[in-house]
């Protein structure tokens, strides 16, 4: 987990407070991922976090606030992981290859991401839209830069490309990570890169 916070949330001032908050969010990721939002309980989250139930309310007013914060944290950490992995790469093909690989590795480590993001459409539609728009914004900028450098086609808008590629990553990831608990096999990954 990271020290990022959703809009309107406040980060605890002490290291101990931040650690407790992160423990609650890590437990929430497990619980929401396993049980779903409706079946998840604050008592189960705090039990797994190893804190008293009342401690939850020091950091979050209710279950929904913790869920929304979790979407923000997962989103931030995913974007950071990809950004760090592709830093310094000049070829857009290399950026796509490393970016896709990093995405698959991240969702293997954070399998609840799929369930949490999908449920966010119903728990908090604004957060659901925020998640995808936030990812698409940096993707679009990178694709526009590659178009400007003549690395990729300009016959399709960077925005359309970004959303298509996000859809490809999400569904290939779901096929292997969510259903089989592993990243796509090398031959599938190579076929995906050929398609891209």
PDB file of C-alpha atoms in Angstrom:
ATOM      1  CA  UNK A   1       0.000   0.000   0.000  1.00  0.00           C
ATOM      2  CA  UNK A   2       1.057   3.615  -0.303  1.00  0.00           C
ATOM      3  CA  UNK A   3       0.457   6.920   1.430  1.00  0.00           C
ATOM      4  CA  UNK A   4      -1.849   8.246  -1.287  1.00  0.00           C
ATOM      5  CA  UNK A   5      -5.327   9.366  -0.235  1.00  0.00           C
ATOM      6  CA  UNK A   6      -8.580   9.960  -2.066  1.00  0.00           C
ATOM      7  CA  UNK A   7      -9.935  13.459  -2.432  1.00  0.00           C
ATOM      8  CA  UNK A   8     -11.299  14.665   0.869  1.00  0.00           C
ATOM      9  CA  UNK A   9      -9.336  12.140   2.914  1.00  0.00           C
ATOM     10  CA  UNK A  10      -6.572  13.106   5.284  1.00  0.00           C
ATOM     11  CA  UNK A  11      -3.322  11.264   5.849  1.00  0.00           C
ATOM     12  CA  UNK A  12      -2.474  10.578   9.502  1.00  0.00           C
ATOM     13  CA  UNK A  13       0.369  12.733  10.810  1.00  0.00           C
ATOM     14  CA  UNK A  14       2.349  10.028  12.585  1.00  0.00           C
ATOM     15  CA  UNK A  15       4.217   7.079  11.097  1.00  0.00           C
ATOM     16  CA  UNK A  16       2.272   4.763  13.400  1.00  0.00           C
ATOM     17  CA  UNK A  17      -1.036   6.230  12.220  1.00  0.00           C
ATOM     18  CA  UNK A  18      -0.033   5.832   8.562  1.00  0.00           C
ATOM     19  CA  UNK A  19       1.043   2.232   9.214  1.00  0.00           C
ATOM     20  CA  UNK A  20      -2.271   1.446  10.924  1.00  0.00           C
ATOM     21  CA  UNK A  21      -4.236   3.018   8.082  1.00  0.00           C
ATOM     22  CA  UNK A  22      -2.235   1.043   5.520  1.00  0.00           C
ATOM     23  CA  UNK A  23      -2.830  -2.171   7.471  1.00  0.00           C
ATOM     24  CA  UNK A  24      -6.561  -1.494   7.373  1.00  0.00           C
ATOM     25  CA  UNK A  25      -6.451  -0.860   3.617  1.00  0.00           C
ATOM     26  CA  UNK A  26      -4.386  -4.009   2.990  1.00  0.00           C
ATOM     27  CA  UNK A  27      -6.925  -6.021   4.966  1.00  0.00           C
ATOM     28  CA  UNK A  28      -9.764  -4.289   3.101  1.00  0.00           C
ATOM     29  CA  UNK A  29      -8.196  -5.322  -0.208  1.00  0.00           C
ATOM     30  CA  UNK A  30      -8.266  -8.964   0.916  1.00  0.00           C
ATOM     31  CA  UNK A  31     -11.757  -8.832   2.381  1.00  0.00           C
ATOM     32  CA  UNK A  32     -13.428  -6.938  -0.473  1.00  0.00           C
ATOM     33  CA  UNK A  33     -11.621  -9.175  -2.970  1.00  0.00           C
ATOM     34  CA  UNK A  34     -12.735 -12.388  -1.288  1.00  0.00           C
ATOM     35  CA  UNK A  35     -16.186 -11.530  -0.009  1.00  0.00           C
ATOM     36  CA  UNK A  36     -17.429  -8.642  -2.190  1.00  0.00           C
ATOM     37  CA  UNK A  37     -18.435  -5.222  -0.960  1.00  0.00           C
ATOM     38  CA  UNK A  38     -21.870  -6.272   0.308  1.00  0.00           C
ATOM     39  CA  UNK A  39     -20.638  -9.278   2.270  1.00  0.00           C
ATOM     40  CA  UNK A  40     -17.503  -7.598   3.633  1.00  0.00           C
ATOM     41  CA  UNK A  41     -17.729  -6.322   7.187  1.00  0.00           C
ATOM     42  CA  UNK A  42     -15.739  -3.784   9.109  1.00  0.00           C
ATOM     43  CA  UNK A  43     -15.226  -6.375  11.842  1.00  0.00           C
ATOM     44  CA  UNK A  44     -13.589  -8.774   9.361  1.00  0.00           C
ATOM     45  CA  UNK A  45     -11.395  -6.006   7.965  1.00  0.00           C
ATOM     46  CA  UNK A  46     -10.197  -4.976  11.420  1.00  0.00           C
ATOM     47  CA  UNK A  47      -9.706  -8.594  12.485  1.00  0.00           C
ATOM     48  CA  UNK A  48      -7.378  -9.180   9.537  1.00  0.00           C
ATOM     49  CA  UNK A  49      -5.650  -5.854  10.093  1.00  0.00           C
ATOM     50  CA  UNK A  50      -5.049  -6.782  13.725  1.00  0.00           C
ATOM     51  CA  UNK A  51      -6.679  -3.656  15.121  1.00  0.00           C
ATOM     52  CA  UNK A  52      -9.708  -2.961  17.292  1.00  0.00           C
ATOM     53  CA  UNK A  53     -12.945  -2.326  15.429  1.00  0.00           C
ATOM     54  CA  UNK A  54     -13.153   1.204  16.818  1.00  0.00           C
ATOM     55  CA  UNK A  55      -9.753   1.965  15.261  1.00  0.00           C
ATOM     56  CA  UNK A  56     -11.306   1.667  11.822  1.00  0.00           C
ATOM     57  CA  UNK A  57     -13.421   4.744  12.501  1.00  0.00           C
ATOM     58  CA  UNK A  58     -10.358   6.820  13.346  1.00  0.00           C
ATOM     59  CA  UNK A  59      -9.376   6.540   9.694  1.00  0.00           C
ATOM     60  CA  UNK A  60     -12.615   5.967   7.789  1.00  0.00           C
ATOM     61  CA  UNK A  61     -16.177   7.094   8.567  1.00  0.00           C
ATOM     62  CA  UNK A  62     -17.699   3.936   7.047  1.00  0.00           C
ATOM     63  CA  UNK A  63     -17.101   0.903   4.848  1.00  0.00           C
ATOM     64  CA  UNK A  64     -17.772   2.819   1.637  1.00  0.00           C
ATOM     65  CA  UNK A  65     -15.082   5.388   2.430  1.00  0.00           C
ATOM     66  CA  UNK A  66     -12.534   2.592   2.904  1.00  0.00           C
ATOM     67  CA  UNK A  67     -13.649   0.975  -0.359  1.00  0.00           C
ATOM     68  CA  UNK A  68     -13.322   4.233  -2.311  1.00  0.00           C
ATOM     69  CA  UNK A  69      -9.918   4.871  -0.759  1.00  0.00           C
ATOM     70  CA  UNK A  70      -8.832   1.373  -1.729  1.00  0.00           C
ATOM     71  CA  UNK A  71      -9.704   2.038  -5.390  1.00  0.00           C
ATOM     72  CA  UNK A  72      -7.585   5.200  -5.239  1.00  0.00           C
ATOM     73  CA  UNK A  73      -4.653   3.369  -3.662  1.00  0.00           C
ATOM     74  CA  UNK A  74      -4.732   0.474  -6.119  1.00  0.00           C
ATOM     75  CA  UNK A  75      -5.010   2.898  -9.036  1.00  0.00           C
ATOM     76  CA  UNK A  76      -2.114   5.031  -7.795  1.00  0.00           C
ATOM     77  CA  UNK A  77       0.127   2.038  -7.143  1.00  0.00           C
ATOM     78  CA  UNK A  78      -0.633   0.489 -10.531  1.00  0.00           C
ATOM     79  CA  UNK A  79       0.156   3.712 -12.376  1.00  0.00           C
ATOM     80  CA  UNK A  80       3.338   4.193 -10.349  1.00  0.00           C
ATOM     81  CA  UNK A  81       4.510   0.621 -11.027  1.00  0.00           C
ATOM     82  CA  UNK A  82       4.017   1.034 -14.776  1.00  0.00           C
ATOM     83  CA  UNK A  83       5.560   4.505 -14.842  1.00  0.00           C
ATOM     84  CA  UNK A  84       8.671   3.298 -13.017  1.00  0.00           C
ATOM     85  CA  UNK A  85       8.972   0.234 -15.244  1.00  0.00           C
ATOM     86  CA  UNK A  86       8.834   2.194 -18.515  1.00  0.00           C
ATOM     87  CA  UNK A  87      10.956   5.147 -17.384  1.00  0.00           C
ATOM     88  CA  UNK A  88      13.758   5.775 -19.846  1.00  0.00           C
ATOM     89  CA  UNK A  89      12.293   3.689 -22.693  1.00  0.00           C
ATOM     90  CA  UNK A  90      12.199   5.518 -26.026  1.00  0.00           C
ATOM     91  CA  UNK A  91      10.423   3.061 -28.313  1.00  0.00           C
ATOM     92  CA  UNK A  92       6.642   3.037 -27.938  1.00  0.00           C
ATOM     93  CA  UNK A  93       6.651  -0.684 -28.684  1.00  0.00           C
ATOM     94  CA  UNK A  94       9.041  -1.215 -25.765  1.00  0.00           C
ATOM     95  CA  UNK A  95       6.842   0.965 -23.565  1.00  0.00           C
ATOM     96  CA  UNK A  96       3.785  -1.116 -24.484  1.00  0.00           C
ATOM     97  CA  UNK A  97       5.608  -4.418 -23.953  1.00  0.00           C
ATOM     98  CA  UNK A  98       7.008  -3.460 -20.555  1.00  0.00           C
ATOM     99  CA  UNK A  99       3.791  -1.676 -19.562  1.00  0.00           C
ATOM    100  CA  UNK A 100       1.611  -4.686 -20.342  1.00  0.00           C
ATOM    101  CA  UNK A 101       4.014  -7.049 -18.566  1.00  0.00           C
ATOM    102  CA  UNK A 102       4.059  -4.780 -15.510  1.00  0.00           C
ATOM    103  CA  UNK A 103       0.263  -4.569 -15.506  1.00  0.00           C
ATOM    104  CA  UNK A 104      -0.039  -8.357 -15.518  1.00  0.00           C
ATOM    105  CA  UNK A 105       2.549  -8.693 -12.738  1.00  0.00           C
ATOM    106  CA  UNK A 106       0.735  -6.088 -10.653  1.00  0.00           C
ATOM    107  CA  UNK A 107      -2.654  -7.749 -10.975  1.00  0.00           C
ATOM    108  CA  UNK A 108      -1.149 -11.124 -10.102  1.00  0.00           C
ATOM    109  CA  UNK A 109       0.016  -9.543  -6.828  1.00  0.00           C
ATOM    110  CA  UNK A 110      -3.280  -7.674  -6.374  1.00  0.00           C
ATOM    111  CA  UNK A 111      -5.908 -10.064  -7.694  1.00  0.00           C
ATOM    112  CA  UNK A 112      -8.695  -8.291  -5.745  1.00  0.00           C
ATOM    113  CA  UNK A 113      -8.184  -5.312  -8.077  1.00  0.00           C
ATOM    114  CA  UNK A 114     -10.567  -6.816 -10.632  1.00  0.00           C
ATOM    115  CA  UNK A 115     -13.411  -7.413  -8.207  1.00  0.00           C
ATOM    116  CA  UNK A 116     -12.915  -4.096  -6.412  1.00  0.00           C
ATOM    117  CA  UNK A 117     -12.882  -2.035  -9.618  1.00  0.00           C
ATOM    118  CA  UNK A 118     -15.852  -3.891 -11.088  1.00  0.00           C
ATOM    119  CA  UNK A 119     -17.877  -3.479  -7.916  1.00  0.00           C
ATOM    120  CA  UNK A 120     -16.999   0.207  -7.756  1.00  0.00           C
ATOM    121  CA  UNK A 121     -19.343   0.706 -10.714  1.00  0.00           C
ATOM    122  CA  UNK A 122     -22.225  -0.040  -8.342  1.00  0.00           C
ATOM    123  CA  UNK A 123     -20.787   1.040  -4.982  1.00  0.00           C
ATOM    124  CA  UNK A 124     -19.612   4.457  -6.205  1.00  0.00           C
ATOM    125  CA  UNK A 125     -19.987   5.095  -9.966  1.00  0.00           C
ATOM    126  CA  UNK A 126     -18.009   8.336  -9.764  1.00  0.00           C
ATOM    127  CA  UNK A 127     -14.995   6.464  -8.383  1.00  0.00           C
ATOM    128  CA  UNK A 128     -15.388   3.820 -11.086  1.00  0.00           C
ATOM    129  CA  UNK A 129     -15.249   6.463 -13.810  1.00  0.00           C
ATOM    130  CA  UNK A 130     -12.374   8.239 -12.047  1.00  0.00           C
ATOM    131  CA  UNK A 131     -10.338   5.013 -12.046  1.00  0.00           C
ATOM    132  CA  UNK A 132     -10.499   4.514 -15.799  1.00  0.00           C
ATOM    133  CA  UNK A 133     -10.203   8.185 -16.731  1.00  0.00           C
ATOM    134  CA  UNK A 134      -7.142   8.622 -14.531  1.00  0.00           C
ATOM    135  CA  UNK A 135      -5.405   5.676 -16.158  1.00  0.00           C
ATOM    136  CA  UNK A 136      -6.398   6.806 -19.644  1.00  0.00           C
ATOM    137  CA  UNK A 137      -5.103  10.375 -19.204  1.00  0.00           C
ATOM    138  CA  UNK A 138      -1.431   9.423 -18.869  1.00  0.00           C
ATOM    139  CA  UNK A 139      -1.824   6.701 -21.490  1.00  0.00           C
ATOM    140  CA  UNK A 140      -3.219   9.229 -23.980  1.00  0.00           C
ATOM    141  CA  UNK A 141      -0.323  11.636 -23.325  1.00  0.00           C
ATOM    142  CA  UNK A 142       2.217   8.885 -24.003  1.00  0.00           C
ATOM    143  CA  UNK A 143       0.500   7.818 -27.203  1.00  0.00           C
ATOM    144  CA  UNK A 144       0.210  11.431 -28.424  1.00  0.00           C
ATOM    145  CA  UNK A 145       3.933  11.872 -27.838  1.00  0.00           C
ATOM    146  CA  UNK A 146       4.654   8.707 -29.849  1.00  0.00           C
ATOM    147  CA  UNK A 147       2.360   9.944 -32.628  1.00  0.00           C
ATOM    148  CA  UNK A 148       4.195  13.274 -32.679  1.00  0.00           C
ATOM    149  CA  UNK A 149       7.490  11.421 -33.032  1.00  0.00           C
ATOM    150  CA  UNK A 150       6.127   9.313 -35.902  1.00  0.00           C
ATOM    151  CA  UNK A 151       6.423   6.043 -33.958  1.00  0.00           C
ATOM    152  CA  UNK A 152       2.765   5.076 -34.259  1.00  0.00           C
ATOM    153  CA  UNK A 153      -0.141   5.779 -36.588  1.00  0.00           C
ATOM    154  CA  UNK A 154      -2.049   9.008 -36.508  1.00  0.00           C
ATOM    155  CA  UNK A 155      -5.013   7.410 -38.329  1.00  0.00           C
ATOM    156  CA  UNK A 156      -6.539   6.564 -34.957  1.00  0.00           C
ATOM    157  CA  UNK A 157      -6.795   9.079 -32.144  1.00  0.00           C
ATOM    158  CA  UNK A 158      -4.591   8.555 -29.099  1.00  0.00           C
ATOM    159  CA  UNK A 159      -7.726   8.564 -26.962  1.00  0.00           C
ATOM    160  CA  UNK A 160      -9.344   5.709 -28.891  1.00  0.00           C
ATOM    161  CA  UNK A 161      -6.067   3.778 -28.890  1.00  0.00           C
ATOM    162  CA  UNK A 162      -5.677   4.212 -25.139  1.00  0.00           C
ATOM    163  CA  UNK A 163      -9.151   2.886 -24.363  1.00  0.00           C
ATOM    164  CA  UNK A 164      -8.781  -0.058 -26.780  1.00  0.00           C
ATOM    165  CA  UNK A 165      -5.411  -1.031 -25.290  1.00  0.00           C
ATOM    166  CA  UNK A 166      -6.758  -0.681 -21.751  1.00  0.00           C
ATOM    167  CA  UNK A 167      -9.598  -3.016 -22.690  1.00  0.00           C
ATOM    168  CA  UNK A 168      -7.177  -5.538 -24.163  1.00  0.00           C
ATOM    169  CA  UNK A 169      -5.006  -5.489 -21.038  1.00  0.00           C
ATOM    170  CA  UNK A 170      -7.980  -5.814 -18.724  1.00  0.00           C
ATOM    171  CA  UNK A 171      -9.605  -8.730 -20.525  1.00  0.00           C
ATOM    172  CA  UNK A 172      -6.403 -10.676 -21.221  1.00  0.00           C
ATOM    173  CA  UNK A 173      -5.511 -10.128 -17.570  1.00  0.00           C
ATOM    174  CA  UNK A 174      -8.927 -11.348 -16.462  1.00  0.00           C
ATOM    175  CA  UNK A 175      -8.638 -14.432 -18.655  1.00  0.00           C
ATOM    176  CA  UNK A 176      -5.354 -15.544 -17.081  1.00  0.00           C
ATOM    177  CA  UNK A 177      -4.855 -13.707 -13.805  1.00  0.00           C
ATOM    178  CA  UNK A 178      -8.389 -13.787 -12.479  1.00  0.00           C
ATOM    179  CA  UNK A 179      -9.370 -17.206 -13.769  1.00  0.00           C
ATOM    180  CA  UNK A 180      -6.041 -19.038 -13.493  1.00  0.00           C
ATOM    181  CA  UNK A 181      -4.041 -16.965 -10.995  1.00  0.00           C
ATOM    182  CA  UNK A 182      -1.096 -16.424 -13.316  1.00  0.00           C
ATOM    183  CA  UNK A 183       0.074 -13.944 -15.901  1.00  0.00           C
ATOM    184  CA  UNK A 184      -0.559 -14.785 -19.563  1.00  0.00           C
ATOM    185  CA  UNK A 185       1.813 -17.504 -20.832  1.00  0.00           C
ATOM    186  CA  UNK A 186       4.781 -16.258 -22.862  1.00  0.00           C
ATOM    187  CA  UNK A 187       3.260 -17.395 -26.162  1.00  0.00           C
ATOM    188  CA  UNK A 188       0.038 -15.481 -25.436  1.00  0.00           C
ATOM    189  CA  UNK A 189       2.022 -12.439 -24.381  1.00  0.00           C
ATOM    190  CA  UNK A 190       4.027 -12.611 -27.632  1.00  0.00           C
ATOM    191  CA  UNK A 191       0.816 -12.902 -29.667  1.00  0.00           C
ATOM    192  CA  UNK A 192      -0.579  -9.912 -27.808  1.00  0.00           C
ATOM    193  CA  UNK A 193       2.512  -7.877 -28.660  1.00  0.00           C
ATOM    194  CA  UNK A 194       2.226  -8.945 -32.318  1.00  0.00           C
ATOM    195  CA  UNK A 195      -1.364  -7.704 -32.305  1.00  0.00           C
ATOM    196  CA  UNK A 196      -0.345  -4.411 -30.744  1.00  0.00           C
TER     197      UNK A 196
END
